[in-house]
Every structure is written in structure tokens, then in C-alpha cells.
Tab-separated table of C-alpha atoms in Angstrom:
chain	number	residue	atom	x	y	z
A	841	UNK	CA	12.805	14.717	-20.061
A	842	UNK	CA	15.743	12.870	-18.132
A	843	UNK	CA	17.718	15.989	-17.090
A	844	UNK	CA	20.356	14.815	-15.125
A	845	UNK	CA	23.061	11.597	-14.747
A	846	UNK	CA	21.942	10.932	-11.219
A	847	UNK	CA	18.193	10.534	-12.028
A	848	UNK	CA	16.923	7.096	-11.981
A	849	UNK	CA	14.024	6.062	-14.162
A	850	UNK	CA	11.639	3.382	-12.288
A	851	UNK	CA	8.257	1.942	-12.901
A	852	UNK	CA	5.498	1.451	-10.002
A	853	UNK	CA	1.676	2.254	-8.995
A	854	UNK	CA	1.442	2.226	-13.127
A	855	UNK	CA	3.967	5.300	-13.228
A	856	UNK	CA	6.907	6.318	-14.715
A	857	UNK	CA	9.032	7.533	-12.016
A	858	UNK	CA	12.248	9.950	-11.915
A	859	UNK	CA	14.049	9.987	-8.974
A	860	UNK	CA	17.284	11.190	-7.298
A	861	UNK	CA	16.955	8.669	-4.825
A	862	UNK	CA	17.871	5.283	-5.441
A	863	UNK	CA	14.999	2.935	-4.802
A	864	UNK	CA	16.054	-0.568	-5.344
A	865	UNK	CA	12.575	-2.025	-4.476
A	866	UNK	CA	11.106	-0.816	-7.390
A	867	UNK	CA	12.461	-2.331	-11.479
A	868	UNK	CA	14.494	-0.137	-13.258
A	869	UNK	CA	12.282	1.605	-16.126
A	870	UNK	CA	13.831	1.311	-19.633
A	871	UNK	CA	13.345	4.980	-20.423
A	872	UNK	CA	15.662	6.832	-22.627
A	873	UNK	CA	13.549	9.848	-23.190
A	874	UNK	CA	10.302	10.914	-22.193
A	875	UNK	CA	8.262	12.482	-19.383
A	876	UNK	CA	8.127	11.400	-15.860
A	877	UNK	CA	4.289	10.721	-14.406
A	878	UNK	CA	6.013	11.234	-10.705
A	879	UNK	CA	9.477	13.196	-10.042
A	880	UNK	CA	11.195	12.575	-6.305
A	881	UNK	CA	13.983	15.191	-5.911
A	882	UNK	CA	15.778	15.987	-2.961
A	883	UNK	CA	15.764	20.145	-1.922
A	884	UNK	CA	15.695	22.128	0.703
A	885	UNK	CA	12.586	22.285	3.040
A	886	UNK	CA	13.549	23.748	6.169
A	887	UNK	CA	12.084	26.977	5.510
A	888	UNK	CA	8.751	25.882	4.723
A	889	UNK	CA	8.468	23.921	7.859
A	890	UNK	CA	9.655	26.705	10.223
A	891	UNK	CA	5.962	28.296	8.754
A	892	UNK	CA	4.202	25.501	10.753
A	893	UNK	CA	1.662	26.961	12.912
A	894	UNK	CA	2.712	24.590	15.707
A	895	UNK	CA	6.680	22.860	16.234
A	896	UNK	CA	3.907	19.901	16.954
A	897	UNK	CA	2.333	20.141	13.871
A	898	UNK	CA	4.050	17.118	12.217
A	899	UNK	CA	1.352	17.121	9.024
A	900	UNK	CA	0.185	20.182	6.464
A	901	UNK	CA	-2.635	19.020	4.481
A	902	UNK	CA	-3.780	21.276	1.738
A	903	UNK	CA	-5.588	20.660	-1.390
A	904	UNK	CA	-3.021	20.215	-3.669
A	905	UNK	CA	0.244	19.847	-1.057
A	906	UNK	CA	0.893	17.850	1.307
A	907	UNK	CA	3.587	18.284	4.148
A	908	UNK	CA	4.888	16.137	7.024
A	909	UNK	CA	8.114	16.125	8.811
A	910	UNK	CA	9.556	13.365	10.336
A	911	UNK	CA	12.021	14.035	13.285
A	912	UNK	CA	15.844	13.196	12.806
A	913	UNK	CA	15.184	11.877	9.317
A	914	UNK	CA	13.911	14.383	6.697
A	915	UNK	CA	11.050	16.526	5.889
A	916	UNK	CA	8.792	15.541	2.748
A	917	UNK	CA	6.359	17.362	0.637
A	918	UNK	CA	3.653	15.832	-2.122
A	919	UNK	CA	2.788	18.258	-4.857
A	920	UNK	CA	-0.061	18.015	-7.272
A	921	UNK	CA	0.081	14.324	-7.844
A	922	UNK	CA	3.323	14.403	-9.475
A	923	UNK	CA	6.167	15.634	-7.143
A	924	UNK	CA	7.596	14.555	-4.054
A	925	UNK	CA	10.266	16.691	-2.376
A	926	UNK	CA	12.697	15.117	-0.285
A	927	UNK	CA	14.652	17.330	2.891
A	928	UNK	CA	17.109	15.156	4.509
A	929	UNK	CA	17.923	15.983	8.230
A	930	UNK	CA	21.322	15.328	9.539
A	931	UNK	CA	22.815	13.008	7.015
A	932	UNK	CA	20.126	10.329	7.733
A	933	UNK	CA	19.830	7.157	6.023
A	934	UNK	CA	18.184	6.947	2.730
A	935	UNK	CA	16.539	3.676	3.720
A	936	UNK	CA	14.328	5.657	5.952
A	937	UNK	CA	13.712	8.383	3.145
A	938	UNK	CA	12.401	5.253	0.762
A	939	UNK	CA	10.374	3.921	3.742
A	940	UNK	CA	7.979	7.170	3.636
A	941	UNK	CA	8.448	7.544	-0.171
A	942	UNK	CA	7.317	4.374	-0.918
A	943	UNK	CA	4.541	4.708	1.834
A	944	UNK	CA	2.922	7.690	3.042
A	945	UNK	CA	4.142	10.021	0.335
A	946	UNK	CA	2.886	7.622	-2.677
A	947	UNK	CA	-0.347	7.212	-0.788
A	948	UNK	CA	-0.671	10.977	-1.052
A	949	UNK	CA	0.219	10.928	-4.641
A	950	UNK	CA	-2.618	8.459	-5.125
A	951	UNK	CA	-5.389	10.350	-3.378
A	952	UNK	CA	-3.952	13.552	-5.153
A	953	UNK	CA	-4.623	11.599	-8.383
A	954	UNK	CA	-7.962	10.509	-7.138
A	955	UNK	CA	-6.823	6.933	-7.015
A	956	UNK	CA	-7.973	5.429	-3.799
A	957	UNK	CA	-5.047	3.696	-1.831
A	958	UNK	CA	-6.216	0.736	0.571
A	959	UNK	CA	-4.109	-0.117	3.230
A	960	UNK	CA	-3.306	-3.671	2.684
A	961	UNK	CA	-2.198	-6.828	0.490
A	962	UNK	CA	-3.546	-7.371	-2.985
A	963	UNK	CA	-3.362	-10.956	-4.528
A	964	UNK	CA	-4.112	-12.272	-8.142
A	965	UNK	CA	-6.682	-15.404	-8.320
A	966	UNK	CA	-8.044	-16.632	-11.408
A	967	UNK	CA	-7.720	-13.369	-13.061
A	968	UNK	CA	-9.047	-11.274	-10.373
A	969	UNK	CA	-7.903	-9.060	-7.262
A	970	UNK	CA	-8.400	-9.409	-4.157
A	971	UNK	CA	-7.441	-7.025	-1.352
A	972	UNK	CA	-6.752	-8.023	2.446
A	973	UNK	CA	-7.248	-5.190	4.717
A	974	UNK	CA	-7.324	-4.518	8.298
A	975	UNK	CA	-5.400	-2.536	11.109
A	976	UNK	CA	-1.668	-3.014	11.331
A	977	UNK	CA	-0.484	-6.477	12.594
A	978	UNK	CA	-3.466	-8.103	11.573
A	979	UNK	CA	-1.556	-10.273	9.389
A	980	UNK	CA	-2.611	-9.023	5.570
A	981	UNK	CA	1.126	-9.516	4.225
A	982	UNK	CA	1.398	-13.229	5.997
A	983	UNK	CA	-1.831	-13.777	4.384
A	984	UNK	CA	-0.822	-12.780	1.028
A	985	UNK	CA	2.292	-14.901	1.565
A	986	UNK	CA	0.416	-17.928	1.851
A	987	UNK	CA	-1.048	-17.210	-1.279
A	988	UNK	CA	2.193	-16.827	-2.740
A	989	UNK	CA	3.252	-19.969	-1.444
A	990	UNK	CA	0.311	-21.870	-3.102
A	991	UNK	CA	1.636	-20.139	-6.662
A	992	UNK	CA	-0.794	-17.199	-6.816
A	993	UNK	CA	0.703	-13.916	-7.615
A	994	UNK	CA	1.054	-10.480	-5.704
A	995	UNK	CA	-0.335	-7.106	-6.688
A	996	UNK	CA	0.522	-4.736	-3.701
A	997	UNK	CA	1.619	-5.141	-0.472
A	998	UNK	CA	0.476	-2.067	2.195
A	999	UNK	CA	-0.643	0.299	-0.329
A	1000	UNK	CA	-3.398	-0.983	-2.875
A	1001	UNK	CA	-4.094	1.610	-5.925
A	1002	UNK	CA	-7.872	1.313	-6.873
A	1003	UNK	CA	-9.329	3.195	-10.268
A	1004	UNK	CA	-12.925	3.237	-11.075
A	1005	UNK	CA	-13.369	2.230	-15.244
A	1006	UNK	CA	-15.591	3.753	-17.277
A	1007	UNK	CA	-17.600	0.905	-17.030
A	1008	UNK	CA	-17.507	1.491	-12.467
A	1009	UNK	CA	-15.252	-1.225	-12.398
A	1010	UNK	CA	-12.433	-0.930	-9.262
A	1011	UNK	CA	-9.313	-1.951	-10.737
A	1012	UNK	CA	-6.219	-2.648	-9.339
A	1013	UNK	CA	-3.046	-1.528	-10.502
A	1014	UNK	CA	0.436	-3.430	-9.300
A	1015	UNK	CA	2.539	-1.640	-6.818
A	1016	UNK	CA	5.921	-2.884	-6.919
A	1017	UNK	CA	7.334	-6.719	-6.406
A	1018	UNK	CA	8.252	-6.797	-2.635
A	1019	UNK	CA	6.735	-7.943	1.009
A	1020	UNK	CA	7.189	-6.904	4.472
A	1021	UNK	CA	7.068	-9.944	6.653
A	1022	UNK	CA	7.550	-10.196	10.238
A	1023	UNK	CA	10.609	-12.993	11.410
A	1024	UNK	CA	7.144	-15.074	12.993
A	1025	UNK	CA	6.014	-15.264	9.574
A	1026	UNK	CA	9.467	-16.300	7.905
A	1027	UNK	CA	9.698	-18.783	10.565
A	1028	UNK	CA	6.440	-20.478	9.974
A	1029	UNK	CA	6.753	-20.382	5.901
A	1030	UNK	CA	10.512	-21.988	6.543
A	1031	UNK	CA	12.414	-18.682	5.114
A	1032	UNK	CA	15.593	-17.750	6.552
A	1033	UNK	CA	15.634	-14.371	8.093
A	1034	UNK	CA	19.128	-13.800	6.897
A	1035	UNK	CA	18.355	-13.903	3.379
A	1036	UNK	CA	16.604	-10.736	3.745
A	1037	UNK	CA	17.133	-7.084	4.570
A	1038	UNK	CA	15.593	-6.028	7.717
A	1039	UNK	CA	13.336	-3.021	7.910
A	1040	UNK	CA	14.639	0.395	9.009
A	1041	UNK	CA	13.266	0.674	12.759
A	1042	UNK	CA	11.789	-2.709	12.580
A	1043	UNK	CA	14.634	-5.191	13.161
A	1044	UNK	CA	12.204	-8.006	13.257
A	1045	UNK	CA	10.541	-6.937	9.934
A	1046	UNK	CA	11.825	-7.940	6.613
A	1047	UNK	CA	11.552	-6.816	2.898
A	1048	UNK	CA	10.884	-9.969	0.966
A	1049	UNK	CA	11.353	-9.508	-2.944
A	1050	UNK	CA	8.562	-11.233	-5.019
A	1051	UNK	CA	9.363	-10.286	-8.673
A	1052	UNK	CA	8.869	-14.219	-9.633
A	1053	UNK	CA	5.498	-13.767	-8.382
A	1054	UNK	CA	4.426	-10.318	-9.144
A	1055	UNK	CA	1.317	-9.828	-11.523
A	1056	UNK	CA	1.926	-7.069	-14.206
A	1057	UNK	CA	-1.047	-6.389	-15.344
A	1058	UNK	CA	-4.358	-4.289	-13.798
A	1059	UNK	CA	-6.563	-6.859	-12.329
A	1060	UNK	CA	-10.312	-5.993	-11.687
A	1061	UNK	CA	-10.775	-6.196	-8.009
A	1062	UNK	CA	-13.534	-8.814	-6.912
A	1063	UNK	CA	-13.194	-8.594	-3.264
A	1064	UNK	CA	-11.955	-6.886	-0.129
A	1065	UNK	CA	-11.535	-9.097	3.079
A	1066	UNK	CA	-11.004	-7.474	6.178
A	1067	UNK	CA	-8.837	-9.190	8.876
A	1068	UNK	CA	-9.757	-8.960	12.744
A	1069	UNK	CA	-7.592	-10.544	15.064
A	1070	UNK	CA	-9.680	-12.728	17.624
A	1071	UNK	CA	-9.143	-14.211	21.508
A	1072	UNK	CA	-11.798	-16.870	19.826
A	1073	UNK	CA	-10.123	-20.137	19.248
A	1074	UNK	CA	-12.213	-20.653	15.759
A	1075	UNK	CA	-11.590	-19.267	12.353
A	1076	UNK	CA	-14.782	-17.306	11.141
A	1077	UNK	CA	-15.964	-15.557	7.920
A	1078	UNK	CA	-18.994	-13.297	7.503
A	1079	UNK	CA	-20.450	-11.142	4.753
A	1080	UNK	CA	-20.159	-7.005	5.466
A	1081	UNK	CA	-23.704	-5.603	4.708
A	1082	UNK	CA	-24.038	-2.947	2.314
A	1083	UNK	CA	-23.751	0.390	4.334
A	1084	UNK	CA	-21.066	-1.094	6.755
A	1085	UNK	CA	-19.055	-1.390	3.623
A	1086	UNK	CA	-18.632	2.409	3.348
A	1087	UNK	CA	-16.950	2.209	6.946
A	1088	UNK	CA	-14.490	-0.553	6.012
A	1089	UNK	CA	-13.217	1.199	2.979
A	1090	UNK	CA	-12.974	4.564	5.096
A	1091	UNK	CA	-11.369	2.762	7.571
A	1092	UNK	CA	-8.865	0.762	5.620
A	1093	UNK	CA	-7.863	3.858	3.132
A	1094	UNK	CA	-4.223	4.482	3.590
A	1095	UNK	CA	-3.816	7.628	5.638
A	1096	UNK	CA	-7.314	8.611	5.728
A	1097	UNK	CA	-6.394	11.526	7.844
A	1098	UNK	CA	-5.287	13.423	4.562
A	1099	UNK	CA	-8.513	13.440	2.923
A	1100	UNK	CA	-10.119	16.192	4.679
A	1101	UNK	CA	-7.679	18.887	4.522
A	1102	UNK	CA	-7.164	17.906	0.965
A	1103	UNK	CA	-10.994	18.456	-0.008
A	1104	UNK	CA	-11.208	14.933	-0.992
A	1105	UNK	CA	-14.387	13.765	1.647
A	1106	UNK	CA	-17.065	14.206	-1.268
A	1107	UNK	CA	-14.655	12.334	-4.010
A	1108	UNK	CA	-13.976	9.275	-1.346
A	1109	UNK	CA	-18.143	8.874	-0.716
A	1110	UNK	CA	-18.674	8.991	-4.529
A	1111	UNK	CA	-15.685	6.412	-5.370
A	1112	UNK	CA	-16.680	4.351	-2.195
A	1113	UNK	CA	-20.601	4.526	-3.593
A	1114	UNK	CA	-19.456	3.067	-6.872
A	1115	UNK	CA	-17.176	-0.122	-5.087
A	1116	UNK	CA	-19.518	-1.270	-2.470
A	1117	UNK	CA	-22.234	-2.839	-5.009
A	1118	UNK	CA	-19.746	-4.203	-6.821
A	1119	UNK	CA	-17.578	-6.287	-4.771
A	1120	UNK	CA	-17.522	-8.691	-2.134
A	1121	UNK	CA	-17.014	-7.427	1.438
A	1122	UNK	CA	-16.112	-10.145	4.079
A	1123	UNK	CA	-15.171	-9.779	7.529
A	1124	UNK	CA	-12.545	-12.746	8.369
A	1125	UNK	CA	-12.014	-13.385	12.227
A	1126	UNK	CA	-8.609	-14.905	12.831
A	1127	UNK	CA	-7.110	-16.423	16.382
A	1128	UNK	CA	-4.222	-14.821	17.975
A	1129	UNK	CA	-3.456	-17.933	19.230
A	1130	UNK	CA	-1.937	-19.703	16.918
A	1131	UNK	CA	-0.737	-19.445	13.014
A	1132	UNK	CA	-3.624	-19.838	10.670
A	1133	UNK	CA	-2.541	-18.443	7.372
A	1134	UNK	CA	-2.778	-21.905	5.906
A	1135	UNK	CA	-6.367	-22.411	7.157
A	1136	UNK	CA	-7.230	-18.651	6.037
A	1137	UNK	CA	-6.325	-19.162	2.788
A	1138	UNK	CA	-8.281	-22.473	2.384
A	1139	UNK	CA	-11.227	-20.414	3.927
A	1140	UNK	CA	-11.065	-17.575	1.229
A	1141	UNK	CA	-10.378	-19.680	-1.829
A	1142	UNK	CA	-13.417	-22.225	-0.619
A	1143	UNK	CA	-15.652	-18.803	-0.514
A	1144	UNK	CA	-14.570	-17.634	-3.347
A	1145	UNK	CA	-15.453	-20.587	-5.341
A	1146	UNK	CA	-19.076	-20.927	-3.737
A	1147	UNK	CA	-19.523	-17.168	-4.821
A	1148	UNK	CA	-18.601	-17.407	-8.313
A	1149	UNK	CA	-20.901	-20.647	-8.322
A	1150	UNK	CA	-24.016	-18.584	-7.153
A	1151	UNK	CA	-23.434	-15.918	-9.652
């Protein structure tokens, strides 16, 4: 039940969220009474972190709790898949708190609920979801933005929640309607940076609302495209073979170093096994020497079209 005038109600990642901390990135949820799926609240975790085995140990991962410390910012604890505790430090800015709440904390919540969090962007194409994964700076959000420019809808940017249906079909649940784009990408898309709020610690990366192009329904995940930067001048796309797909899924699981300590390695393998035979997997190499997002979009759409004709 809602028990505080300071508690705000949101809807994201398919969950009703009660939060003591304002989350302007997430749409408010009109719920006057009811139960929360996830509760976010401020508390004092100083004693908890003083019990670490080492002062350099910033992450403490257990079966039902994940605690981590960000110097000068806050200590966070995620418990039982339904609670995020935030212990701010030194009057730190809530912008920093939200960065970790919507990223690392939500990734941990999803894992604890046995929902696979992929690190990437997901786009809705013809009633199906396609995930773009890759290392930091690979161009995931930029590629997703190129799809948005063509009228497609965003499902998630950064953390992609994937569940497995009773029929073993991977399903993507929409996260929240925001992208994070670098200044270079904004310039390429003709977007003015002064219209958007810089993301803390990254003055050349901006939060871009996409409410008008946000998919609000779950969609079956049809394909995963791994983005790789290359010094080659040409774009190339190649299928990822069956066993290598396991590596792709593990590598691009959000905060995959949580899995072992949380006792979730077996669950991750079983979940991956259900995905590798039900999806298309591709590796897409893009040149670093030039802006290729529009060309990549064309190649992906062409590849999807050819695949559908073969089926």
C-alpha cells in the first residue's frame, strides 16, 4: 500500500514502483491503492558497508542481496527482487542516484527475479523485438536512434528485460522511454544538444526522451545483433553459430559478474539454452572511421527481410 505522501508511483520494466526518490525519466503511474512490485527508499547503510571484508570491496553479492558502494555518491542494496535501498553520501546529487538505480540496481532486480537483463538497446520491428548488444561505445543507442528516425519504436535502452514464456519464447518487456546519446550522434541526427539534459559524469552524453516513439507492449524477441567496432572500411554482417551464441548472451548480460555470487549461473545457462535455438544471432562489424548508423539500419532491415522469406 502507498504509505507516504513523499512516495511516488511509477511504471517501468513491467513493474509498479513505489519510490521515495523522484524518477523523472519514468512515467508516473496512476495508482491510488495497491501493492508495489518494487520499493525504492532512502535509508542508512553505513553500518552494513563497514562490515565489508575489505575497504576496496565495492560489491558484495549474495543469493538474495547485492550491495555496492560508489565513493562520494551512495551505497545501494538490492534485496529479494523487490527492494532497492539507497544510502546517499555527502549530500550527493540525486542525478547520480538515479543513474545507478535505473542501471545497476534494476539489472540486479531483474536477475533476482530471474529475468535476463541484456545490455543494449531493443527496437520493435514489425511486431517483434530486436536487441542490439555490444561493448560500451559500440553504437547500440545510436543504431537504435537511426531506427527511431525511420519511424520504429524503442523498447529499451541500456537494460533489456527478457523473460521466457511457457512456450519457451523469449519476450522483451518495455523499460522506460529514454535514450542516452553522445554529442556526435545528436549532431549526426540534426538534434540540438541544448534541448537535452547532460548525463552526470558524461557532459557529452545526453538523456533523450522518446515518449512518442516508445513501445508499451511486450514483444517476442526475434533476433540479437552484436555490434563490433572495426578498423576495416566496410560494414559486414555474419551469423553467430550455435555454441558461440552462449558466449554472446553471457558477455552481454548486464552486470554478468553478479551471476556467480547470486547463485544464478545454472539459471543463466538454462535460460540461454532456451534462447539460442529460438532466435537469430548476428555479428555486425561497423567501421570506426565514419558514421554508419543509417547504413547499418538498411543492412539489418534487409537481413531481416531475407530471413523472413526463407521461413
